[in-house]
mmCIF file with all atom_site columns, N, CA and C in Angstrom:
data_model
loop_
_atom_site.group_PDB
_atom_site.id
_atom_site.type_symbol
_atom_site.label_atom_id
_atom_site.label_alt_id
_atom_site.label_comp_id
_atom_site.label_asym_id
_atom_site.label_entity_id
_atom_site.label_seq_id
_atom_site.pdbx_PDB_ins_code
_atom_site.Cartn_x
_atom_site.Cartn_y
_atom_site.Cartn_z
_atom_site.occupancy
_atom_site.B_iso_or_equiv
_atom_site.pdbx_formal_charge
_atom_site.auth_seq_id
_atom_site.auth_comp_id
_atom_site.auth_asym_id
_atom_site.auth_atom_id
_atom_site.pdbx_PDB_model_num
ATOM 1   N N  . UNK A 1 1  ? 111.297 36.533 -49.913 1.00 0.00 ? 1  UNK A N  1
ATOM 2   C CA . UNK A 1 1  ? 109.984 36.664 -50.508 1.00 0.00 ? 1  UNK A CA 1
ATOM 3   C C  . UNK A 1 1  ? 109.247 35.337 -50.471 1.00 0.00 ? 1  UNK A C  1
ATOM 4   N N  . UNK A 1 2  ? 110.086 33.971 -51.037 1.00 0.00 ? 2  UNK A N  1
ATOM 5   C CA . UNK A 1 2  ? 109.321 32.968 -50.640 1.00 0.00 ? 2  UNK A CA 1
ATOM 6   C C  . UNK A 1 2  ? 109.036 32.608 -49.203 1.00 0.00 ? 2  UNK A C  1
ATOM 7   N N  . UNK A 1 3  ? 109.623 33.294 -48.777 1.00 0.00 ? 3  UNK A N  1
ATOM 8   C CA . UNK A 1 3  ? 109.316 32.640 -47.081 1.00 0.00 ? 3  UNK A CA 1
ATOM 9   C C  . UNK A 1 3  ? 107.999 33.385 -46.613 1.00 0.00 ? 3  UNK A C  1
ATOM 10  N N  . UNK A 1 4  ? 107.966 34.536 -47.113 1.00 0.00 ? 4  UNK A N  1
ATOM 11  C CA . UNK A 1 4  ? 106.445 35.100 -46.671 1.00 0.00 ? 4  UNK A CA 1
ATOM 12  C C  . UNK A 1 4  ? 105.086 34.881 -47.417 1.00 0.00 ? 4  UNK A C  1
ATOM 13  N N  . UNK A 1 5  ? 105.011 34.373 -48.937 1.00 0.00 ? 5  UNK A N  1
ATOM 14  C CA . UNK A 1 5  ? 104.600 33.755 -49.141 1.00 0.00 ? 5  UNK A CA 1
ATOM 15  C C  . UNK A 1 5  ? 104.070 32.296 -48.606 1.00 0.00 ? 5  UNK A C  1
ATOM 16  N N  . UNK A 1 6  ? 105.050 31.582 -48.302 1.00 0.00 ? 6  UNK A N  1
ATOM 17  C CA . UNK A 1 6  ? 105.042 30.257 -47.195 1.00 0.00 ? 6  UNK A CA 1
ATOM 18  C C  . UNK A 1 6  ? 104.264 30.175 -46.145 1.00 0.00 ? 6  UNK A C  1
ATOM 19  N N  . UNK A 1 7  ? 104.611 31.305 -45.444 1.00 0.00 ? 7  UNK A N  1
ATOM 20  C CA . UNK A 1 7  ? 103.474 31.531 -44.293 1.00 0.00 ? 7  UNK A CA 1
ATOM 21  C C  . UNK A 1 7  ? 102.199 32.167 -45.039 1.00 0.00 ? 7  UNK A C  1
ATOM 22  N N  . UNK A 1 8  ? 101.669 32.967 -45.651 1.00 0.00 ? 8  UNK A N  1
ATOM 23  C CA . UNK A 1 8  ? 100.452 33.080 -46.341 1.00 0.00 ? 8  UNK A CA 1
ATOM 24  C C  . UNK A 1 8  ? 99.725  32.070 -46.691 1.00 0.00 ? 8  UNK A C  1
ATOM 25  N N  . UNK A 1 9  ? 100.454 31.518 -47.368 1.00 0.00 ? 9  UNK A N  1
ATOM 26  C CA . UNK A 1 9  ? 99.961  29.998 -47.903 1.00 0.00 ? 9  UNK A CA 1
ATOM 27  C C  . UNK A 1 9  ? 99.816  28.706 -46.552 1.00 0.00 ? 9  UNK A C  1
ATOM 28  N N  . UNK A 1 10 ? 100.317 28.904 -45.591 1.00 0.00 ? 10 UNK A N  1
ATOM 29  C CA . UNK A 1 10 ? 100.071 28.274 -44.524 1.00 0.00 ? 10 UNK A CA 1
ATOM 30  C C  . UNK A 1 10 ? 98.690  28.624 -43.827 1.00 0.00 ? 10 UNK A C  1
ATOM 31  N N  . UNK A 1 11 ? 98.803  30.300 -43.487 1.00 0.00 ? 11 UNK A N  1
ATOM 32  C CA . UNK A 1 11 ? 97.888  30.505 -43.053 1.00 0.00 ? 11 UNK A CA 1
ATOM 33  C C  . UNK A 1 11 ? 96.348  30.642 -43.400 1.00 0.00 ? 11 UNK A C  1
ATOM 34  N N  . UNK A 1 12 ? 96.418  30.587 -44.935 1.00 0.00 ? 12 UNK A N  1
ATOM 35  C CA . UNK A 1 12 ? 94.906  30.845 -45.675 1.00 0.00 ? 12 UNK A CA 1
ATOM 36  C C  . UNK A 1 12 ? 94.728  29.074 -45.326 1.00 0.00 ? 12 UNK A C  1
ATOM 37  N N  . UNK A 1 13 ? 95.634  27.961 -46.055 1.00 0.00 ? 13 UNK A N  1
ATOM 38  C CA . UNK A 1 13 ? 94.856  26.710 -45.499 1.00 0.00 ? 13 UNK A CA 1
ATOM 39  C C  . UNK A 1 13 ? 94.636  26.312 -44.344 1.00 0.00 ? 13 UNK A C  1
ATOM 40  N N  . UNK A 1 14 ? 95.324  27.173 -42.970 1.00 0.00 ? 14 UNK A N  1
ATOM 41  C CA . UNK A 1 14 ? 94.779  26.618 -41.756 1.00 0.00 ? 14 UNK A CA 1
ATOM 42  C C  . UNK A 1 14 ? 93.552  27.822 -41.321 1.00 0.00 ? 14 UNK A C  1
ATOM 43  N N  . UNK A 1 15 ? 93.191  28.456 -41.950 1.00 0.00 ? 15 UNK A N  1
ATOM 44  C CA . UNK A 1 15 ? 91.937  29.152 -42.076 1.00 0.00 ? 15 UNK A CA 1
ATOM 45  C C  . UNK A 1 15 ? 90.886  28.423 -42.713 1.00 0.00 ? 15 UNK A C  1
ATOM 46  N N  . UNK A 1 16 ? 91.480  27.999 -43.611 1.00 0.00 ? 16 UNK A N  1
ATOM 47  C CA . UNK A 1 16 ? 90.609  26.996 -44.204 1.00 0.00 ? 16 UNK A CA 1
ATOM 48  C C  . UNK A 1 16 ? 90.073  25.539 -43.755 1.00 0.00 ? 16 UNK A C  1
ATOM 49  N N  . UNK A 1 17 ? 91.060  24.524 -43.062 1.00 0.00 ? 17 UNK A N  1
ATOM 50  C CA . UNK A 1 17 ? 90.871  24.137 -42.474 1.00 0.00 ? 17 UNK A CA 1
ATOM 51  C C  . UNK A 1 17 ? 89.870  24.225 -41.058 1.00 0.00 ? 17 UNK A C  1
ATOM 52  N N  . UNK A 1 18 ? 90.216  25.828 -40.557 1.00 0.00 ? 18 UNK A N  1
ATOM 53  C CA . UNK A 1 18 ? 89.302  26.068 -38.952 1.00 0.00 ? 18 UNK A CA 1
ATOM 54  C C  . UNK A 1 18 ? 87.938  26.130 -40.091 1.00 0.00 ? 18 UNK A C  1
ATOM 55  N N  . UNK A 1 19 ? 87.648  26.860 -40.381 1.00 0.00 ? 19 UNK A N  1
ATOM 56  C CA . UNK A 1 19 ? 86.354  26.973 -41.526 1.00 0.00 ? 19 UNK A CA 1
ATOM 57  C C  . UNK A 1 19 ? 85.514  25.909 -41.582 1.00 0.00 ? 19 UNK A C  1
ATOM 58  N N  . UNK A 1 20 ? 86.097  25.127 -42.307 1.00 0.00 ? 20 UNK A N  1
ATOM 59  C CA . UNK A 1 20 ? 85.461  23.423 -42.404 1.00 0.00 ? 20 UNK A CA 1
ATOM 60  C C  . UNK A 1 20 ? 85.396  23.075 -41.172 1.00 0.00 ? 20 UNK A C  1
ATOM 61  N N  . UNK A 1 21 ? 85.948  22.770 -40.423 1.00 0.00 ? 21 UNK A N  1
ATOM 62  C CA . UNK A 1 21 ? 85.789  22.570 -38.861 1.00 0.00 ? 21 UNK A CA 1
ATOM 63  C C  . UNK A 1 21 ? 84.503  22.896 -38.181 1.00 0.00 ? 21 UNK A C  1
ATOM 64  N N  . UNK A 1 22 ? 84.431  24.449 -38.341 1.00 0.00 ? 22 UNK A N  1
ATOM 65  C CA . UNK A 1 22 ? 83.892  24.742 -37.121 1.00 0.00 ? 22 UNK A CA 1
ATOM 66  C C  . UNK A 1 22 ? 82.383  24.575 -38.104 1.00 0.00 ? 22 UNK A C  1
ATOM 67  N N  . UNK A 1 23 ? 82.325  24.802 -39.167 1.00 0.00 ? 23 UNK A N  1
ATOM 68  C CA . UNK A 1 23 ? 80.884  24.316 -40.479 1.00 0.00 ? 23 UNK A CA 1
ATOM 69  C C  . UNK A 1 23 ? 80.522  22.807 -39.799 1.00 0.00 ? 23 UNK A C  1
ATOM 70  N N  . UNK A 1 24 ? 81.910  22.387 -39.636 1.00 0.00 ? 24 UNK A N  1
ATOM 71  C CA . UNK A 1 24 ? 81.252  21.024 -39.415 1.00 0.00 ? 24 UNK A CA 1
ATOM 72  C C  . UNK A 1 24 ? 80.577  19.907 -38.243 1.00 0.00 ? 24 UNK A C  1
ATOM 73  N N  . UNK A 1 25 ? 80.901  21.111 -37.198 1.00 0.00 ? 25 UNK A N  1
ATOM 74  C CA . UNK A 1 25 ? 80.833  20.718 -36.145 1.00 0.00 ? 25 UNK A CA 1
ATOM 75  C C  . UNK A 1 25 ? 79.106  21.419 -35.574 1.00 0.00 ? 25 UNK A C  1
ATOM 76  N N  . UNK A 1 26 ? 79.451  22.525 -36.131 1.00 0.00 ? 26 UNK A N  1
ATOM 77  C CA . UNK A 1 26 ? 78.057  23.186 -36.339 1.00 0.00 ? 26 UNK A CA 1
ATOM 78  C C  . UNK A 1 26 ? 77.039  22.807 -36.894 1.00 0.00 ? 26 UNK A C  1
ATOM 79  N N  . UNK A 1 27 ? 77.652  22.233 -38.130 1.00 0.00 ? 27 UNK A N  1
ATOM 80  C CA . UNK A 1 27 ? 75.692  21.775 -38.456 1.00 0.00 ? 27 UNK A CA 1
ATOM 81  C C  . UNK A 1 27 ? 75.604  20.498 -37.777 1.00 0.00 ? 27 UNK A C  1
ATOM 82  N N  . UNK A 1 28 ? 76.524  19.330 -36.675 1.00 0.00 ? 28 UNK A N  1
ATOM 83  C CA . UNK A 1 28 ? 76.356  18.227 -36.325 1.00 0.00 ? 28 UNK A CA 1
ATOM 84  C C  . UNK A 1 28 ? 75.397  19.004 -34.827 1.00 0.00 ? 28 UNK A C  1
ATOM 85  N N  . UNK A 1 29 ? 75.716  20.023 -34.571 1.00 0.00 ? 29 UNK A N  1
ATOM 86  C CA . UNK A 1 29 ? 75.342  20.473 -33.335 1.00 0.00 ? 29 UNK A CA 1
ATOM 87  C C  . UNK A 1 29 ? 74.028  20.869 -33.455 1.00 0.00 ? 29 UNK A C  1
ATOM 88  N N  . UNK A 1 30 ? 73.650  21.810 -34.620 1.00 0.00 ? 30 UNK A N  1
ATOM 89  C CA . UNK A 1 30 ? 72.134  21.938 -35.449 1.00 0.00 ? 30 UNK A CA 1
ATOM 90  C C  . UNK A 1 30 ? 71.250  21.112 -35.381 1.00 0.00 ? 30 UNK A C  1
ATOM 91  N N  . UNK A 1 31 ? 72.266  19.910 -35.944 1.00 0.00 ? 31 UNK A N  1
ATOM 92  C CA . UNK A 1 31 ? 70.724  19.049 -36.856 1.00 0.00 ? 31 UNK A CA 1
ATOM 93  C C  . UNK A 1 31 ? 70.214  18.232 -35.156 1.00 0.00 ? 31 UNK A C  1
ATOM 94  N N  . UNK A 1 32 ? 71.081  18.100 -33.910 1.00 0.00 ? 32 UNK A N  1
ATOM 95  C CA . UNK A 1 32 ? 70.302  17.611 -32.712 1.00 0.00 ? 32 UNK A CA 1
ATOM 96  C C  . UNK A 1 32 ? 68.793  18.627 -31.934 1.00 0.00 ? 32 UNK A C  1
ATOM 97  N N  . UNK A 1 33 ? 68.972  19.672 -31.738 1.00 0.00 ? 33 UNK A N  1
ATOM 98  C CA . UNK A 1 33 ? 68.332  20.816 -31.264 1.00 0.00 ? 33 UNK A CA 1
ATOM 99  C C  . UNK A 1 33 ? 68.525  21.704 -31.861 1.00 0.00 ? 33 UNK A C  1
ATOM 100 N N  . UNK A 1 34 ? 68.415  22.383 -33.096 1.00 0.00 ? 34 UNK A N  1
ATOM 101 C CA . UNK A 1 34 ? 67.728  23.100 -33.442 1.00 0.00 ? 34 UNK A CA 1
ATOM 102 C C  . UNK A 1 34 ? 67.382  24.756 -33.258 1.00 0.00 ? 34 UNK A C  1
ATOM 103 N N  . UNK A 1 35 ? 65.819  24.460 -32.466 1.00 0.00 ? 35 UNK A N  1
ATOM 104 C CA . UNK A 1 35 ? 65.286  25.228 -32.152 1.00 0.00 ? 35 UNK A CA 1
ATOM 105 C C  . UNK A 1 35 ? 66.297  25.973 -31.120 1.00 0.00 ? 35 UNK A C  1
ATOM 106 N N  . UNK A 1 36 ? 66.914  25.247 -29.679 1.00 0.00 ? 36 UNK A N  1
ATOM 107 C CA . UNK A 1 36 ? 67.142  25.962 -28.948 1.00 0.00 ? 36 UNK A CA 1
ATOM 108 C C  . UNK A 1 36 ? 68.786  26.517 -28.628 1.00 0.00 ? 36 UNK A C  1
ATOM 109 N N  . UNK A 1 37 ? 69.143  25.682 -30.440 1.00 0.00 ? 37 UNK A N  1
ATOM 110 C CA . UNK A 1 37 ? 70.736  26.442 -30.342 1.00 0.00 ? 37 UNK A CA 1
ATOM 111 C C  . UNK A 1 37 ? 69.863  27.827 -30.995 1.00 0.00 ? 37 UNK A C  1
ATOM 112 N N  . UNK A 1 38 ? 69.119  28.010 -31.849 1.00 0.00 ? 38 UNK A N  1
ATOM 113 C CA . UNK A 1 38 ? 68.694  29.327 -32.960 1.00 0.00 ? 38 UNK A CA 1
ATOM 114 C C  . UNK A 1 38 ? 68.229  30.590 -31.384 1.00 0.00 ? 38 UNK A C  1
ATOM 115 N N  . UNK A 1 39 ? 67.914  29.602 -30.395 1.00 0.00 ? 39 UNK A N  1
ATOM 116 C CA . UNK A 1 39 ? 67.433  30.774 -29.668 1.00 0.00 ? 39 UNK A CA 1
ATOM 117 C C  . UNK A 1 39 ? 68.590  31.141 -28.778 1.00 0.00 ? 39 UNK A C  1
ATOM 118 N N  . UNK A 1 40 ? 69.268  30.263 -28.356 1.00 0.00 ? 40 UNK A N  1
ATOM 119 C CA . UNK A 1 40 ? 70.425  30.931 -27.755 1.00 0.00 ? 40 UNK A CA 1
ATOM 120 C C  . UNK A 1 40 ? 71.252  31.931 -28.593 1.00 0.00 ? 40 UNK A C  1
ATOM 121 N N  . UNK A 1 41 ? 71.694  31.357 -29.892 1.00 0.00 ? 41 UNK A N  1
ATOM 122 C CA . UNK A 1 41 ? 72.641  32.148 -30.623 1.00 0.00 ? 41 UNK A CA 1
ATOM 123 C C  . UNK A 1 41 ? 71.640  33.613 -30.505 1.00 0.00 ? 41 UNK A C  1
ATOM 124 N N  . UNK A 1 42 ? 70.270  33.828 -31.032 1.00 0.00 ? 42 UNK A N  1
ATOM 125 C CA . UNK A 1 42 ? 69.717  35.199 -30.653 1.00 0.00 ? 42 UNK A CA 1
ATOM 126 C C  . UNK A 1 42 ? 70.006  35.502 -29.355 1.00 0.00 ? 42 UNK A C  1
ATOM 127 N N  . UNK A 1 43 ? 69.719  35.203 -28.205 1.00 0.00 ? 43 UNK A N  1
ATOM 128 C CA . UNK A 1 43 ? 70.328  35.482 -26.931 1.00 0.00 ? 43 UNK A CA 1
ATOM 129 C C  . UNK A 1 43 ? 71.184  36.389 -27.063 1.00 0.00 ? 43 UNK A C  1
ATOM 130 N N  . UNK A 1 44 ? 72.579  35.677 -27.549 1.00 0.00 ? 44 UNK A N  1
ATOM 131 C CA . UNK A 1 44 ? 73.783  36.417 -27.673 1.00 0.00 ? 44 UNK A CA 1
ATOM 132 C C  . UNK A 1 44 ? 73.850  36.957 -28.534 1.00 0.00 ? 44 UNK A C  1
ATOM 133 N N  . UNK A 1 45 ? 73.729  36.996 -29.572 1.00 0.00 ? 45 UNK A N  1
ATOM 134 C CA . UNK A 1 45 ? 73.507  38.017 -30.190 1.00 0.00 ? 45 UNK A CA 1
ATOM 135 C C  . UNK A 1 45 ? 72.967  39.006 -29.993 1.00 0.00 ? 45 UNK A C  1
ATOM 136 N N  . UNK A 1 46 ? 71.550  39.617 -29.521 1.00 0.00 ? 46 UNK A N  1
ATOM 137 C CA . UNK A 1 46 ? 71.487  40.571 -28.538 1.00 0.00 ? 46 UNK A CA 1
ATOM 138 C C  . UNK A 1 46 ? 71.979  40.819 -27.608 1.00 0.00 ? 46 UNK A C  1
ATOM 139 N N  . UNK A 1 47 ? 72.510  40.391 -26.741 1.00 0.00 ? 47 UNK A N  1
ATOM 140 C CA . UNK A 1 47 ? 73.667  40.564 -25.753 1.00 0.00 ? 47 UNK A CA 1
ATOM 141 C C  . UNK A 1 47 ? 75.249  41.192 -26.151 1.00 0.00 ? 47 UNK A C  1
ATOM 142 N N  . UNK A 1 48 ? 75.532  40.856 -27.090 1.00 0.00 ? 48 UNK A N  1
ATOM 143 C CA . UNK A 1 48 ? 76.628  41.582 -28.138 1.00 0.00 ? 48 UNK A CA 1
ATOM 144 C C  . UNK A 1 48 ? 76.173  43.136 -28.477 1.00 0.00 ? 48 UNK A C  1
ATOM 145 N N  . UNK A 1 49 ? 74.834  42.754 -28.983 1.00 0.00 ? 49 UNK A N  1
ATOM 146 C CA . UNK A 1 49 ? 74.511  44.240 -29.818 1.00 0.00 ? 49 UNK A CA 1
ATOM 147 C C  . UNK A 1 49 ? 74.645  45.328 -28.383 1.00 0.00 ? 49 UNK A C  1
ATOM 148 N N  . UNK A 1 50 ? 73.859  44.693 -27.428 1.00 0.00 ? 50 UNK A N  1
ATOM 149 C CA . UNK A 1 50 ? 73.574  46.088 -26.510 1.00 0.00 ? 50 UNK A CA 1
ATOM 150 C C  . UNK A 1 50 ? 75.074  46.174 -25.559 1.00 0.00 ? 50 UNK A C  1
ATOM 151 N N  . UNK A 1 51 ? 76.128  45.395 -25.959 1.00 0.00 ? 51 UNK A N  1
ATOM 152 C CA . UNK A 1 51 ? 77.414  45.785 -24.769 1.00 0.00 ? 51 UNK A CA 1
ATOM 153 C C  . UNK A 1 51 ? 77.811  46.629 -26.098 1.00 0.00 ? 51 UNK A C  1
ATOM 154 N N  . UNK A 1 52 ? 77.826  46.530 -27.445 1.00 0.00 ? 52 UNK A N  1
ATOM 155 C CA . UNK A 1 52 ? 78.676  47.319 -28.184 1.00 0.00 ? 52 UNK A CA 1
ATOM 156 C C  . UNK A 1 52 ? 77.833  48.373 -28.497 1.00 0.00 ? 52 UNK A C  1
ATOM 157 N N  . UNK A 1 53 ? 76.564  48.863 -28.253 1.00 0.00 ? 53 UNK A N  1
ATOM 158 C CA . UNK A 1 53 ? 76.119  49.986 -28.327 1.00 0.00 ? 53 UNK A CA 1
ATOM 159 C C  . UNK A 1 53 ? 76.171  50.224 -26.747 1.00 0.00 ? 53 UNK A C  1
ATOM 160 N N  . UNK A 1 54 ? 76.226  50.396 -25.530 1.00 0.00 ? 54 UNK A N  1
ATOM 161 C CA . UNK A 1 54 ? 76.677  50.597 -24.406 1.00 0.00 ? 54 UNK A CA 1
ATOM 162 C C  . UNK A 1 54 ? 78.533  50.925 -24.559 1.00 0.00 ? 54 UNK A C  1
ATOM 163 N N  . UNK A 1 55 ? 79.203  50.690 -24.985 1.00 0.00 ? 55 UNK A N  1
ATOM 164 C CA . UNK A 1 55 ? 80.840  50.503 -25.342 1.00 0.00 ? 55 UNK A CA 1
ATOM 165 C C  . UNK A 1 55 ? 81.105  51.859 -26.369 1.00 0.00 ? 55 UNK A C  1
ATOM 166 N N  . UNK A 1 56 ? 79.889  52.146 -27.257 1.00 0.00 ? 56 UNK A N  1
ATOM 167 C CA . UNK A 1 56 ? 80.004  53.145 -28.490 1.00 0.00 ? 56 UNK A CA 1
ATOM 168 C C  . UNK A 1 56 ? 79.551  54.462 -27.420 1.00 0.00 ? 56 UNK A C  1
ATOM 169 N N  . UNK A 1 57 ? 78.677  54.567 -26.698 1.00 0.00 ? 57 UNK A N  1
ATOM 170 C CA . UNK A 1 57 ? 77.630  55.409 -26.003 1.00 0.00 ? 57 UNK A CA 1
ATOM 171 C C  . UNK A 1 57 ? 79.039  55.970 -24.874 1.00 0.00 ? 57 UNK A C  1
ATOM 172 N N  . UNK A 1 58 ? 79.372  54.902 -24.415 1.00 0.00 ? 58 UNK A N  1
ATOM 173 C CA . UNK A 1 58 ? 80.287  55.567 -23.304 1.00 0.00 ? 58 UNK A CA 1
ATOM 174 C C  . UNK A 1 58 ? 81.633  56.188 -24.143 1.00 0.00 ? 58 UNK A C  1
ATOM 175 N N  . UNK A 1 59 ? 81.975  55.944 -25.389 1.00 0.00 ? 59 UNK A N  1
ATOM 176 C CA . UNK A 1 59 ? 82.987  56.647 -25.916 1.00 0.00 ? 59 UNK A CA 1
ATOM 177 C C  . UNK A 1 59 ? 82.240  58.071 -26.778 1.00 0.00 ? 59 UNK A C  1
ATOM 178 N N  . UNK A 1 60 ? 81.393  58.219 -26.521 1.00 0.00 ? 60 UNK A N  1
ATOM 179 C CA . UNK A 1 60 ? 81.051  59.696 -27.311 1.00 0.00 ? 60 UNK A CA 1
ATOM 180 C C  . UNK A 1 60 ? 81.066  61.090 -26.378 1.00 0.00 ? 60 UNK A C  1
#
């Protein structure tokens, strides 16, 4: 029982750890451009939406 605990507790702080990470790397990447990370991330983000409604469409 403690051993699976152990790994829980491993894995929520190296979740935690990626978390802070990738927060932190992100807003260093933000605060240079801005504008044209906000428009890429929309990019893909529409690009996501229409392969997983294309992906839903072909399974019905």
């Amino acid at each position: 029982m403690s051993k699976n605990a152990m790994n829980m507790t491993k894995g929520i702080a190296l979740g935690m750890i990626t978390g802070a990470t990738v927060g932190y790397m992100s807003n260093r990447i933000m605060s240079k451009n801005p504008r044209s990370i906000k428009r890429r991330t929309n990019d893909i983000m529409n690009s996501v939406s229409q392969i997983m409604s294309d992906i839903s469409y072909m399974l019905k």
